[in-house]
CSV table of C-alpha atoms in Angstrom, one decimal:
chain,number,residue,atom,x,y,z
A,26,UNK,CA,29.8,-87.2,171.7
A,27,UNK,CA,26.7,-89.4,171.5
A,28,UNK,CA,26.7,-92.9,170.3
A,29,UNK,CA,25.0,-92.1,167.0
A,30,UNK,CA,27.6,-89.4,166.1
A,31,UNK,CA,30.4,-91.9,166.6
A,32,UNK,CA,28.6,-94.6,164.7
A,33,UNK,CA,27.9,-92.1,161.9
A,34,UNK,CA,31.4,-90.9,161.6
A,35,UNK,CA,32.8,-94.4,161.6
A,36,UNK,CA,30.3,-95.3,158.8
A,37,UNK,CA,31.6,-92.3,156.8
A,38,UNK,CA,28.6,-90.0,157.2
A,39,UNK,CA,28.9,-86.3,157.8
A,40,UNK,CA,27.2,-85.2,160.8
A,41,UNK,CA,25.7,-81.6,161.1
A,42,UNK,CA,23.9,-80.8,164.5
A,43,UNK,CA,21.2,-83.4,165.0
A,44,UNK,CA,21.3,-84.8,161.5
A,45,UNK,CA,23.3,-86.9,159.2
A,46,UNK,CA,24.1,-85.7,155.6
A,47,UNK,CA,24.0,-88.7,153.3
A,48,UNK,CA,25.4,-88.4,149.7
A,49,UNK,CA,23.4,-90.4,147.2
A,50,UNK,CA,25.4,-90.0,143.9
A,51,UNK,CA,24.8,-86.5,142.8
A,52,UNK,CA,22.0,-86.0,145.3
A,53,UNK,CA,21.9,-85.7,149.1
A,54,UNK,CA,19.4,-86.4,151.9
A,55,UNK,CA,19.3,-85.3,155.4
A,56,UNK,CA,18.5,-87.9,158.0
A,57,UNK,CA,17.3,-86.5,161.5
A,58,UNK,CA,18.2,-88.4,164.5
A,59,UNK,CA,16.5,-88.7,167.8
A,60,UNK,CA,18.6,-91.0,170.0
A,61,UNK,CA,17.2,-92.2,173.2
A,62,UNK,CA,19.5,-94.8,174.8
A,63,UNK,CA,17.2,-94.9,177.9
A,64,UNK,CA,14.2,-96.3,175.9
A,65,UNK,CA,16.5,-98.3,173.6
A,66,UNK,CA,15.1,-96.8,170.4
A,67,UNK,CA,16.5,-94.3,168.0
A,68,UNK,CA,14.2,-92.6,165.6
A,69,UNK,CA,15.8,-91.8,162.1
A,70,UNK,CA,13.6,-89.6,159.9
A,71,UNK,CA,13.8,-87.6,156.6
A,72,UNK,CA,11.4,-85.4,154.6
A,73,UNK,CA,10.4,-87.5,151.7
A,74,UNK,CA,7.7,-85.2,150.1
A,75,UNK,CA,7.6,-81.4,150.9
A,76,UNK,CA,4.2,-80.0,152.1
A,77,UNK,CA,3.5,-78.2,148.8
A,78,UNK,CA,4.0,-81.5,146.9
A,79,UNK,CA,2.1,-83.6,149.4
A,80,UNK,CA,-1.0,-81.3,149.1
A,81,UNK,CA,-0.8,-81.7,145.3
A,82,UNK,CA,-1.1,-85.6,145.3
A,83,UNK,CA,-4.1,-87.0,143.5
A,84,UNK,CA,-4.9,-89.0,146.5
A,85,UNK,CA,-4.7,-87.5,150.0
A,86,UNK,CA,-1.1,-87.6,151.7
A,87,UNK,CA,-2.3,-89.9,154.4
A,88,UNK,CA,-3.6,-92.5,151.8
A,89,UNK,CA,-0.5,-92.0,149.8
A,90,UNK,CA,1.8,-92.7,152.8
A,91,UNK,CA,-0.4,-95.8,153.7
A,92,UNK,CA,-0.1,-97.2,150.1
A,93,UNK,CA,3.6,-96.6,150.2
A,94,UNK,CA,4.0,-98.4,153.5
A,95,UNK,CA,2.5,-101.4,152.0
A,96,UNK,CA,5.7,-101.8,149.6
A,97,UNK,CA,8.3,-100.7,152.2
A,98,UNK,CA,10.3,-103.1,154.4
A,99,UNK,CA,12.6,-101.0,156.8
A,100,UNK,CA,11.2,-97.5,156.3
A,101,UNK,CA,7.7,-96.3,157.1
A,102,UNK,CA,6.0,-93.2,155.8
A,103,UNK,CA,3.6,-90.8,157.4
A,104,UNK,CA,2.3,-87.3,157.2
A,105,UNK,CA,3.7,-85.0,160.1
A,106,UNK,CA,2.1,-81.9,161.6
A,107,UNK,CA,3.5,-79.8,158.9
A,108,UNK,CA,1.8,-81.9,156.2
A,109,UNK,CA,5.1,-83.3,154.9
A,110,UNK,CA,5.4,-87.0,154.1
A,111,UNK,CA,8.1,-88.3,156.4
A,112,UNK,CA,10.2,-91.4,156.0
A,113,UNK,CA,11.3,-93.0,159.3
A,114,UNK,CA,12.6,-96.0,161.0
A,115,UNK,CA,12.8,-97.0,164.6
A,116,UNK,CA,16.3,-98.5,165.3
A,117,UNK,CA,17.0,-100.7,168.4
A,118,UNK,CA,20.1,-99.2,170.0
A,119,UNK,CA,21.2,-101.9,172.2
A,120,UNK,CA,24.8,-102.6,172.7
A,121,UNK,CA,25.1,-104.9,169.7
A,122,UNK,CA,24.3,-102.1,167.3
A,123,UNK,CA,27.4,-101.9,165.1
A,124,UNK,CA,28.6,-99.5,162.3
A,125,UNK,CA,27.5,-101.8,159.4
A,126,UNK,CA,24.0,-102.1,160.9
A,127,UNK,CA,23.8,-98.4,161.5
A,128,UNK,CA,24.8,-97.7,157.9
A,129,UNK,CA,22.0,-99.9,156.7
A,130,UNK,CA,19.5,-98.1,158.6
A,131,UNK,CA,20.6,-94.7,157.8
A,132,UNK,CA,20.9,-95.5,154.2
A,133,UNK,CA,17.5,-97.1,154.2
A,134,UNK,CA,15.8,-93.9,155.4
A,135,UNK,CA,17.9,-91.6,153.2
A,136,UNK,CA,17.3,-93.8,149.9
A,137,UNK,CA,13.7,-94.5,150.6
A,138,UNK,CA,13.0,-90.7,151.2
A,139,UNK,CA,15.0,-89.6,148.3
A,140,UNK,CA,13.4,-92.1,146.0
A,141,UNK,CA,9.9,-91.0,147.0
A,142,UNK,CA,10.7,-87.3,146.8
A,143,UNK,CA,11.9,-87.8,143.2
A,144,UNK,CA,8.9,-89.9,142.3
A,145,UNK,CA,6.6,-87.2,143.5
A,146,UNK,CA,8.4,-84.0,142.7
A,147,UNK,CA,10.9,-85.1,139.9
A,148,UNK,CA,13.7,-83.2,141.7
A,149,UNK,CA,16.0,-83.2,144.7
A,150,UNK,CA,14.8,-80.7,147.3
A,151,UNK,CA,16.7,-82.1,150.3
């Protein structure tokens, strides 16, 4: 079991494969995990805006993500190769990372992505 799986379970999250399923009231959000203890960085990411919705934005998806980043503290947004807007955070995974800090990072990515998805689409697709 990798470190992120143990942290996630201790934090009360459900782990499914390489992702964490986060309950947000009646909605849920999937947070994908790329844990690399050798580099000391874990990348948490979640689809915030599906490609079809991103293509329908009044401004381009790149400009939309850039504008959103100006208002975000822990989570950054970018457009991936599949034209989706992705919410992500790079988490330092040194030995001092505890369950409470992990919970904050996972919830920040889940809530930020879920909020943006709802603002753009008006529904929960993740």
